[in-house]
PDB file of C-alpha atoms in Angstrom:
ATOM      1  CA  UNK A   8      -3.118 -19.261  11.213  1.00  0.00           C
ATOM      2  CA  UNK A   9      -4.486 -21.532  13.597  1.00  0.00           C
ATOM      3  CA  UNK A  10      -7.378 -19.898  13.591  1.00  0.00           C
ATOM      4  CA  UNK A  11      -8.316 -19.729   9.792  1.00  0.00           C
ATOM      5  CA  UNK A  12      -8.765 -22.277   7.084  1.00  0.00           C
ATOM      6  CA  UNK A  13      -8.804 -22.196   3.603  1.00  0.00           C
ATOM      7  CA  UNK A  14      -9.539 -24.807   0.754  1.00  0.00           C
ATOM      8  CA  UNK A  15      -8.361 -25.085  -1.416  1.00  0.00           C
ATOM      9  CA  UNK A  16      -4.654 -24.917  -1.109  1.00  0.00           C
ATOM     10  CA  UNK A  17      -3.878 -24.689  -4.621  1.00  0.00           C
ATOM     11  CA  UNK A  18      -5.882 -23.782  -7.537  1.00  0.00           C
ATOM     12  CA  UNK A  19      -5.421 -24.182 -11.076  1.00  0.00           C
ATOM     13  CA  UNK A  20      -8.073 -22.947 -13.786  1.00  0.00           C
ATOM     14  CA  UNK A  21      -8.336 -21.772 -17.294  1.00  0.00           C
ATOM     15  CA  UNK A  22      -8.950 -18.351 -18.405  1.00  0.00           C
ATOM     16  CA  UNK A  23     -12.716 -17.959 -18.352  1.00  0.00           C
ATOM     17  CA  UNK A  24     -13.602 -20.110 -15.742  1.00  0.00           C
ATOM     18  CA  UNK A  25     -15.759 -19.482 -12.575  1.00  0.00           C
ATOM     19  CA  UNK A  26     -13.009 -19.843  -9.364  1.00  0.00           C
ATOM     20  CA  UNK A  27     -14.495 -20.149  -5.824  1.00  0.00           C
ATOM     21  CA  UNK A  28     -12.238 -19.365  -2.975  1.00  0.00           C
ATOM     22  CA  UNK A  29     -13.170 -20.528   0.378  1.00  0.00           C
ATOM     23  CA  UNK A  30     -12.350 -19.628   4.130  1.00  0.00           C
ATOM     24  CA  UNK A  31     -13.662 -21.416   7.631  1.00  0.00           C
ATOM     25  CA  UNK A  32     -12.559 -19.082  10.537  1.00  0.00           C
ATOM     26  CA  UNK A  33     -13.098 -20.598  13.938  1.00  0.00           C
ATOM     27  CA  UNK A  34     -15.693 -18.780  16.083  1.00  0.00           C
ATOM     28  CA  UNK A  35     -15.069 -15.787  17.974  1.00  0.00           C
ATOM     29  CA  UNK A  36     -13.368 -13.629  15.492  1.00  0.00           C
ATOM     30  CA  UNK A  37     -15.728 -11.195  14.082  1.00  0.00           C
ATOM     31  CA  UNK A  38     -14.456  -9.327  11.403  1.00  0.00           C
ATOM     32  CA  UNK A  39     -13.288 -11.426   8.006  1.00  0.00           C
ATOM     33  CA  UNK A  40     -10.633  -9.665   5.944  1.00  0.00           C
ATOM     34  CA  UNK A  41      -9.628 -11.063   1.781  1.00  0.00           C
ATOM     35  CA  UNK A  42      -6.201 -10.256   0.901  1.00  0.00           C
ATOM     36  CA  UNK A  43      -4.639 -10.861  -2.429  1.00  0.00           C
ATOM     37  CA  UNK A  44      -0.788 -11.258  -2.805  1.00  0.00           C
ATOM     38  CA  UNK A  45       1.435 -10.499  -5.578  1.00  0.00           C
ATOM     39  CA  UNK A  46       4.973  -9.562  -6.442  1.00  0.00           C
ATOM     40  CA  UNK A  47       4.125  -6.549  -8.113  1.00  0.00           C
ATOM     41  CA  UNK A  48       1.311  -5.109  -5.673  1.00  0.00           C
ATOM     42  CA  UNK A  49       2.176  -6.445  -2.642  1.00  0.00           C
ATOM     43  CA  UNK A  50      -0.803  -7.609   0.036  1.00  0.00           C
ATOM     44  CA  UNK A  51      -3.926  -5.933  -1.184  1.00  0.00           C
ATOM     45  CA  UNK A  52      -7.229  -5.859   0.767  1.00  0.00           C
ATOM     46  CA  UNK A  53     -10.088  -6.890  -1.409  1.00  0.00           C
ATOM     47  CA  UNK A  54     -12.891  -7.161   1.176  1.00  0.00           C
ATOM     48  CA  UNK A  55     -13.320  -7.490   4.829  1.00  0.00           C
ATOM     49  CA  UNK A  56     -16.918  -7.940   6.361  1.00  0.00           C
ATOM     50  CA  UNK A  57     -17.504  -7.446  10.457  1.00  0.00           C
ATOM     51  CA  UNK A  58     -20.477  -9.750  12.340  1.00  0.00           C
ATOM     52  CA  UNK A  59     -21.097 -10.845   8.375  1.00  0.00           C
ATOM     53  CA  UNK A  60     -21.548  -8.104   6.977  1.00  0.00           C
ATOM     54  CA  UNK A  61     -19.138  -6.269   4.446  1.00  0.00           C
ATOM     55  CA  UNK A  62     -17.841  -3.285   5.175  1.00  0.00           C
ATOM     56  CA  UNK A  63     -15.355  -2.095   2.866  1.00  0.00           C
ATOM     57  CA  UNK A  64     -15.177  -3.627  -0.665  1.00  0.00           C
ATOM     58  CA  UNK A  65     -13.189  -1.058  -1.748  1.00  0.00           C
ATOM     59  CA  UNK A  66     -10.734  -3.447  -2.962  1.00  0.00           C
ATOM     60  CA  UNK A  67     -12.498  -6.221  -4.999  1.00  0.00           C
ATOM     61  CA  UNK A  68     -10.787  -4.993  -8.444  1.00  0.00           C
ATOM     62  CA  UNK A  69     -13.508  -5.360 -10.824  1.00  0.00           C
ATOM     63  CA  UNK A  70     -16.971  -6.732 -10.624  1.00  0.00           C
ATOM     64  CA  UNK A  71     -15.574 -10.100 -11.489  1.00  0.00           C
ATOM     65  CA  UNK A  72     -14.806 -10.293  -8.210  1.00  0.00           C
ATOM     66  CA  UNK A  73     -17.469 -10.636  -5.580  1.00  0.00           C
ATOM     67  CA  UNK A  74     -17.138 -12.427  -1.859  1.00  0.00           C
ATOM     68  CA  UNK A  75     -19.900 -13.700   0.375  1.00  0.00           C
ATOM     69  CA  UNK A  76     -20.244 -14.309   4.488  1.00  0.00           C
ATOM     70  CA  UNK A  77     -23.581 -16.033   5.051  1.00  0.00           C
ATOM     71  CA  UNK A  78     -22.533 -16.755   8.401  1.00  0.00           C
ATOM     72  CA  UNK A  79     -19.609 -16.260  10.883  1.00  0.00           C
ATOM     73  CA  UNK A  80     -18.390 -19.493   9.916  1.00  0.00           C
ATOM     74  CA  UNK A  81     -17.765 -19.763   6.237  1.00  0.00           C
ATOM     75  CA  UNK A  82     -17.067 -16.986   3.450  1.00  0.00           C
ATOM     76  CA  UNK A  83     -16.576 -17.243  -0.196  1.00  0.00           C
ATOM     77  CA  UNK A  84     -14.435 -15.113  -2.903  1.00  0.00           C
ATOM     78  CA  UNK A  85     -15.251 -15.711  -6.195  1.00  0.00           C
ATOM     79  CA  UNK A  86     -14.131 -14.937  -9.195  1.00  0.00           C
ATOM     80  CA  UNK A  87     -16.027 -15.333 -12.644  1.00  0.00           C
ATOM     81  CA  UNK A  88     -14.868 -15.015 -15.367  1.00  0.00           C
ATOM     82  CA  UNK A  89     -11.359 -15.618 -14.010  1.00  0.00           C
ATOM     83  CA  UNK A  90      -8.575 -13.924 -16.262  1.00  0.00           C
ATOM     84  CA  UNK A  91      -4.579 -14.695 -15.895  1.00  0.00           C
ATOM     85  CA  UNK A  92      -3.831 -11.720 -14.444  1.00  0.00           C
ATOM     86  CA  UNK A  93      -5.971 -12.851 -11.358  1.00  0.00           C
ATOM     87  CA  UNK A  94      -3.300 -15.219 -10.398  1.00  0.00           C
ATOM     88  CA  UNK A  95      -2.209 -14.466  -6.976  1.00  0.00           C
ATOM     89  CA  UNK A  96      -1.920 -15.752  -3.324  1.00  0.00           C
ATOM     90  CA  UNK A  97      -5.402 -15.533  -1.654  1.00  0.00           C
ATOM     91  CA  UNK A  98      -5.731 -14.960   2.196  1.00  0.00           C
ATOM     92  CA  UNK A  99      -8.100 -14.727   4.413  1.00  0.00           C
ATOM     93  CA  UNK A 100      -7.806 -13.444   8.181  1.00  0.00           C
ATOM     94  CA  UNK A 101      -9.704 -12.227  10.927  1.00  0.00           C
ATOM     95  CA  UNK A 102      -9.806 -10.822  13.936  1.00  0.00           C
ATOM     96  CA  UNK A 103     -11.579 -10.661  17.006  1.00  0.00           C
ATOM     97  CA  UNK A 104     -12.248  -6.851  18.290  1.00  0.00           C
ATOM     98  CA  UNK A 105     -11.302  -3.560  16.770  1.00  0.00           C
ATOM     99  CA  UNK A 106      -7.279  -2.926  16.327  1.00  0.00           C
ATOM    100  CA  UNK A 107      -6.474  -6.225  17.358  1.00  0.00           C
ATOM    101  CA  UNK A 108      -4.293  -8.300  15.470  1.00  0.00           C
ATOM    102  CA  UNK A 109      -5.228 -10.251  12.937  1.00  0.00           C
ATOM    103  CA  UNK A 110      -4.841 -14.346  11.850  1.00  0.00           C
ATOM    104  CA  UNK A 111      -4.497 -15.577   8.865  1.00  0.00           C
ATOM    105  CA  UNK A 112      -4.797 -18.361   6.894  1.00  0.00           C
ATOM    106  CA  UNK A 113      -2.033 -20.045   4.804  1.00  0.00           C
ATOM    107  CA  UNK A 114      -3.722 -18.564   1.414  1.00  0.00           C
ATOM    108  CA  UNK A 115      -4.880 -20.007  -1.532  1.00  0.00           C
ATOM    109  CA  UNK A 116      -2.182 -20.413  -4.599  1.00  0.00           C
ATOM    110  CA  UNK A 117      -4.530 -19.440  -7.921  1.00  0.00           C
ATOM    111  CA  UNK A 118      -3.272 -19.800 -11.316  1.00  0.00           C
ATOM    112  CA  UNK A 119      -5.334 -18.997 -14.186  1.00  0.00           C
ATOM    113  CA  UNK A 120      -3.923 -20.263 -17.507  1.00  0.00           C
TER     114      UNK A 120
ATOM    115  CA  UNK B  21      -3.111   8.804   4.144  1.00  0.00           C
ATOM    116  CA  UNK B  22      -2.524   6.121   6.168  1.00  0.00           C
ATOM    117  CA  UNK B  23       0.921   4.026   5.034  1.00  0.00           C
ATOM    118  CA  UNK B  24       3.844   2.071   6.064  1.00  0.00           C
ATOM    119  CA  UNK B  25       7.481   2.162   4.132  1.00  0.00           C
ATOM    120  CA  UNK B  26       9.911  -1.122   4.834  1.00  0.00           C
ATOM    121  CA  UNK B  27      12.765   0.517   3.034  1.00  0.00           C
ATOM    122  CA  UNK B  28      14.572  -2.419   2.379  1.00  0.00           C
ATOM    123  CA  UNK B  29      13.648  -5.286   0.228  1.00  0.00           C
ATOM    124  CA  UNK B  30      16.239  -7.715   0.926  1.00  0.00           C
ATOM    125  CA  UNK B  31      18.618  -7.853   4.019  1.00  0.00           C
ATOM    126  CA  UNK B  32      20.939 -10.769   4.206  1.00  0.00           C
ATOM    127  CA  UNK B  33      22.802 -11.910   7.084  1.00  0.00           C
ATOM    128  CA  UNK B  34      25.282 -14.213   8.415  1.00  0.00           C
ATOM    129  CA  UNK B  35      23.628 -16.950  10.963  1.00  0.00           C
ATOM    130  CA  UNK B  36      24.603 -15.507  14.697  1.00  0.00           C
ATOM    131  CA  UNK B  37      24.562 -11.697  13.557  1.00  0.00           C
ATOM    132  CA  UNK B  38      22.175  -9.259  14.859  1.00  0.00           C
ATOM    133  CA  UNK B  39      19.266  -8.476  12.939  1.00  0.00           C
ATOM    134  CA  UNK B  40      17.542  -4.814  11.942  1.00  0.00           C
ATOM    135  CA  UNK B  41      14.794  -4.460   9.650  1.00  0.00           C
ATOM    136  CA  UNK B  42      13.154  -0.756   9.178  1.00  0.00           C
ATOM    137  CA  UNK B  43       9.321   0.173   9.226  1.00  0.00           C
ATOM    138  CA  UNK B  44       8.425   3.647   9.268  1.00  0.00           C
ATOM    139  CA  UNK B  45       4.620   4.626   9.244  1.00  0.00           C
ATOM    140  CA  UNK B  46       2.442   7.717   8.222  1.00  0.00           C
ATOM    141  CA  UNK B  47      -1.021   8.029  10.379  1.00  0.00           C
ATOM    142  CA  UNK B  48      -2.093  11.087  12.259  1.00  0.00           C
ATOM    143  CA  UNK B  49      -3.337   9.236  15.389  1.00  0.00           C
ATOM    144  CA  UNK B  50      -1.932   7.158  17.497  1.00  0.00           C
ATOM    145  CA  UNK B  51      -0.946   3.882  15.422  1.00  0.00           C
ATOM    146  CA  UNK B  52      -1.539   0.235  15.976  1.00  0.00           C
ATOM    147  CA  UNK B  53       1.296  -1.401  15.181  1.00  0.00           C
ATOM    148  CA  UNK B  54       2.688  -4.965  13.923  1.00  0.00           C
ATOM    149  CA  UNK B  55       5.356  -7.228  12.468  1.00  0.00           C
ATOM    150  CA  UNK B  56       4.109 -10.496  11.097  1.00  0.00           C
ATOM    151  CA  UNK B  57       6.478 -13.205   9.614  1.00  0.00           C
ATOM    152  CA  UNK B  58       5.418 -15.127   6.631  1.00  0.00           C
ATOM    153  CA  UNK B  59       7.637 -18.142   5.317  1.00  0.00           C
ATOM    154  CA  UNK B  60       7.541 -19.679   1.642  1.00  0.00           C
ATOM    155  CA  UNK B  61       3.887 -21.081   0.947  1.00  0.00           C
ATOM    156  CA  UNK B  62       2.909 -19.949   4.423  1.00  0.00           C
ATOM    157  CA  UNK B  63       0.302 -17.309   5.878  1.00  0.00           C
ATOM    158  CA  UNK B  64       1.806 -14.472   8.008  1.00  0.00           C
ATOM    159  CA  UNK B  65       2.224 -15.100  11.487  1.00  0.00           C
ATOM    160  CA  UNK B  66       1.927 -12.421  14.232  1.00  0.00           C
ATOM    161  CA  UNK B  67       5.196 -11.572  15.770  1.00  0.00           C
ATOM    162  CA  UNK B  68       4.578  -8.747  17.856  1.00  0.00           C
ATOM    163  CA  UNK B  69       2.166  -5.785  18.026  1.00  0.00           C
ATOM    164  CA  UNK B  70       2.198  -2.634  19.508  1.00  0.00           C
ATOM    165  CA  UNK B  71      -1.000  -0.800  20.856  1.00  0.00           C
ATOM    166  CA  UNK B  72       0.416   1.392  23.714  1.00  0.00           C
ATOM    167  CA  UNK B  73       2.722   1.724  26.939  1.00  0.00           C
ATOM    168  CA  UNK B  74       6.361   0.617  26.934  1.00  0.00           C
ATOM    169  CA  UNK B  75       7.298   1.539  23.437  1.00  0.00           C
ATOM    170  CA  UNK B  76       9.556  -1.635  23.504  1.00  0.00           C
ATOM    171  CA  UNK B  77       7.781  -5.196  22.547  1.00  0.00           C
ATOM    172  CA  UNK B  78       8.865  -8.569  22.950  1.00  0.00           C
ATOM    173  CA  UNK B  79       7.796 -10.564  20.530  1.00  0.00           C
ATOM    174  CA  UNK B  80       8.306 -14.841  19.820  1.00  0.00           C
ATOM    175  CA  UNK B  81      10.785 -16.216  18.320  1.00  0.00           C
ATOM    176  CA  UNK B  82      13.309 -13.745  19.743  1.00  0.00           C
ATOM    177  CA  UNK B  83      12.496 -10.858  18.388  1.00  0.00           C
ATOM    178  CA  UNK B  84      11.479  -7.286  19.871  1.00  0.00           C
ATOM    179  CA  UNK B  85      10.805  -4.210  18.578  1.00  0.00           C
ATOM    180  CA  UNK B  86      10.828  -0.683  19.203  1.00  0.00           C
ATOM    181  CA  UNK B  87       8.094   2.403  18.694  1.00  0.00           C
ATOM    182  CA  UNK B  88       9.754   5.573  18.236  1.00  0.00           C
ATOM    183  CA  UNK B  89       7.207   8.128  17.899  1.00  0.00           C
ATOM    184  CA  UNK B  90       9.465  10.938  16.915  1.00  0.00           C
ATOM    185  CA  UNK B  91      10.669   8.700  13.792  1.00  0.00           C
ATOM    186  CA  UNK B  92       7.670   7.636  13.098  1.00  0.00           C
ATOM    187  CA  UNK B  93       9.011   3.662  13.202  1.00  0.00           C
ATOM    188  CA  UNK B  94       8.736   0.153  14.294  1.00  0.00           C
ATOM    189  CA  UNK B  95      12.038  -1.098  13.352  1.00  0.00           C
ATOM    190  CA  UNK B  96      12.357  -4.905  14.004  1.00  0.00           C
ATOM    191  CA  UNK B  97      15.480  -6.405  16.179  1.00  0.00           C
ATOM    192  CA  UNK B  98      16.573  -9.781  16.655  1.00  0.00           C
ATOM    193  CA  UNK B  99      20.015 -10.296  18.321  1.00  0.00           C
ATOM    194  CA  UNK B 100      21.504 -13.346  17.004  1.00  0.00           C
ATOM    195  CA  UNK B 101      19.550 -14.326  13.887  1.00  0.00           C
ATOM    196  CA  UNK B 102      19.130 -18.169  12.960  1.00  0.00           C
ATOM    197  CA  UNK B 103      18.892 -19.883   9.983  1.00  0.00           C
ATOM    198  CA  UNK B 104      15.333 -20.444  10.717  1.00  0.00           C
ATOM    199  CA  UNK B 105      14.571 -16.802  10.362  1.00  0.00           C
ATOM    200  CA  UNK B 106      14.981 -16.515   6.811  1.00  0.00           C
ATOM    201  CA  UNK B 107      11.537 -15.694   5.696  1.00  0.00           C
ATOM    202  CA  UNK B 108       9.127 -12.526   4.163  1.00  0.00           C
ATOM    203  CA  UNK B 109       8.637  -9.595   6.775  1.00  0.00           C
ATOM    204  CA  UNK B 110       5.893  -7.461   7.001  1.00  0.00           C
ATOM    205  CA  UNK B 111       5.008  -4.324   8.825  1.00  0.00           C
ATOM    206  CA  UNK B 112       1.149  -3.444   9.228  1.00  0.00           C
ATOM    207  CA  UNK B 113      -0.558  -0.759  10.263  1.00  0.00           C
ATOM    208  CA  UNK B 114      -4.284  -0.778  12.393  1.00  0.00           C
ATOM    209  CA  UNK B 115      -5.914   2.096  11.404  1.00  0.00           C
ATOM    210  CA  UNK B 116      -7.658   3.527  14.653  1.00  0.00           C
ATOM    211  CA  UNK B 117     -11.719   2.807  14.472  1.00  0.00           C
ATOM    212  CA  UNK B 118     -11.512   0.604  11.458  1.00  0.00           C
ATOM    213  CA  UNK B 119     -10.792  -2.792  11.179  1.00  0.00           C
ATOM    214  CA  UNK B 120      -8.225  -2.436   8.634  1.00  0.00           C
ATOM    215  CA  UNK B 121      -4.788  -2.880   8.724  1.00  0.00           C
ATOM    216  CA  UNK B 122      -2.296  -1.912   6.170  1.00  0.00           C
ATOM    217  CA  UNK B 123       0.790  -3.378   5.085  1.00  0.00           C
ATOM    218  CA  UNK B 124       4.224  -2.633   3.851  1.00  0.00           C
ATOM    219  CA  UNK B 125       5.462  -4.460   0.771  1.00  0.00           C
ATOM    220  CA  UNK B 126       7.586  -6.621   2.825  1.00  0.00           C
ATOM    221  CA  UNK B 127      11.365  -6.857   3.746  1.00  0.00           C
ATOM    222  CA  UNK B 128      13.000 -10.686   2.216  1.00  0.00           C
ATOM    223  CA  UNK B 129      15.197 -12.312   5.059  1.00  0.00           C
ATOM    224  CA  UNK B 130      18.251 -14.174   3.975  1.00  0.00           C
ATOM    225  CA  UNK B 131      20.733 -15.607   6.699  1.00  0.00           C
ATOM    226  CA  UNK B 132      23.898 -17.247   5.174  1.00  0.00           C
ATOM    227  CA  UNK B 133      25.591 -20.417   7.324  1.00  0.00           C
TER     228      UNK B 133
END
């Protein structure tokens, strides 16, 4: 997880609110992957994006959901309006060439209330 | 479809015992394989992966595991387990050409003093 960071650590937000998840991965790695955790679903893929640019949202749940990459550096996941049932672990990870391991991040803790 | 079954969803064991935990995967081609490690309010960390040759891995910590192609698994083996093990397991699988990997629902670690 070296290789991944996310802010914030913890997030807690009422029901309604905009939420904006972010992730720093360190250079070199160039596909970006958003996971969701839960105890009922599991890991989930949301999004992942490769040299910036997403390939697969076949995940995000509902248009609520939307994640950005403007560069190789930094990507966003936001939620808006965020709804209780969006609580979850949030992780992002990457990876640095095709079917090659990836590194992740040590997730973002959302509550909506 | 691609997937990946951990059978179990808790294993316990007594600190010093040898250590099994089951992955078996569906994909038609030749599968990228993985066990990552993820402890409470942690991201998962690699512990091994398996791409191709010697169908058994070393991995850190201790652990190794083996590719049986005719089984279709990746079962995970530790020797002599420690009290530091105790932690979330997961079993992923790269599917070949993509950049996405998908996961198991996770195998729950106990070890007992």
């Amino acid at each position: 997880d070296a290789g991944v960071i996310q802010s914030p650590r913890h997030e807690v937000t009422e029901m309604g609110q905009e939420v904006t998840l972010r992730c720093k991965p360190i250079s070199g790695h160039n596909s970006l992957f958003w996971y969701r955790q839960t105890m009922m679903r599991g890991l989930e893929l949301l999004i992942y994006f490769n040299n910036n640019v997403p390939i697969d949202d076949s995940g995000m749940p509902e248009d609520r959901f939307s994640a950005k990459m403007p560069n190789a550096s930094f990507s966003t996941l936001k939620i808006q309006p965020s709804e209780p049932r969006d609580s979850a672990v949030y992780f992002c990870a990457v990876s640095g060439r095709l079917n090659t391991e990836a590194f992740f991040g040590q997730g973002t803790r959302l509550t909506v209330v | 479809a691609q997937s990946v079954t951990q059978p179990d969803i808790h294993i316990t064991v007594s600190e010093g015992a040898s250590l099994e935990l089951r992955c078996n995967y569906s994909y038609g081609a030749t599968p990228y394989l993985f066990w990552y490690v993820q402890s409470p309010g942690q991201g998962l960390q690699l512990l091994l992966k398996y791409f191709s040759g010697d169908t058994l891995v070393q991995g850190i910590k201790g652990f190794e595991a083996e590719f049986k192609r005719s089984q279709s698994s990746f079962n995970l083996r530790k020797p002599s387990v420690h009290w530091s093990d105790a932690a979330e397991y997961f079993c992923a699988v790269g599917a070949e050409g993509t950049y996405k990997y998908i996961f198991g629902t996770g195998t729950r670690l106990k070890v007992l003093a």
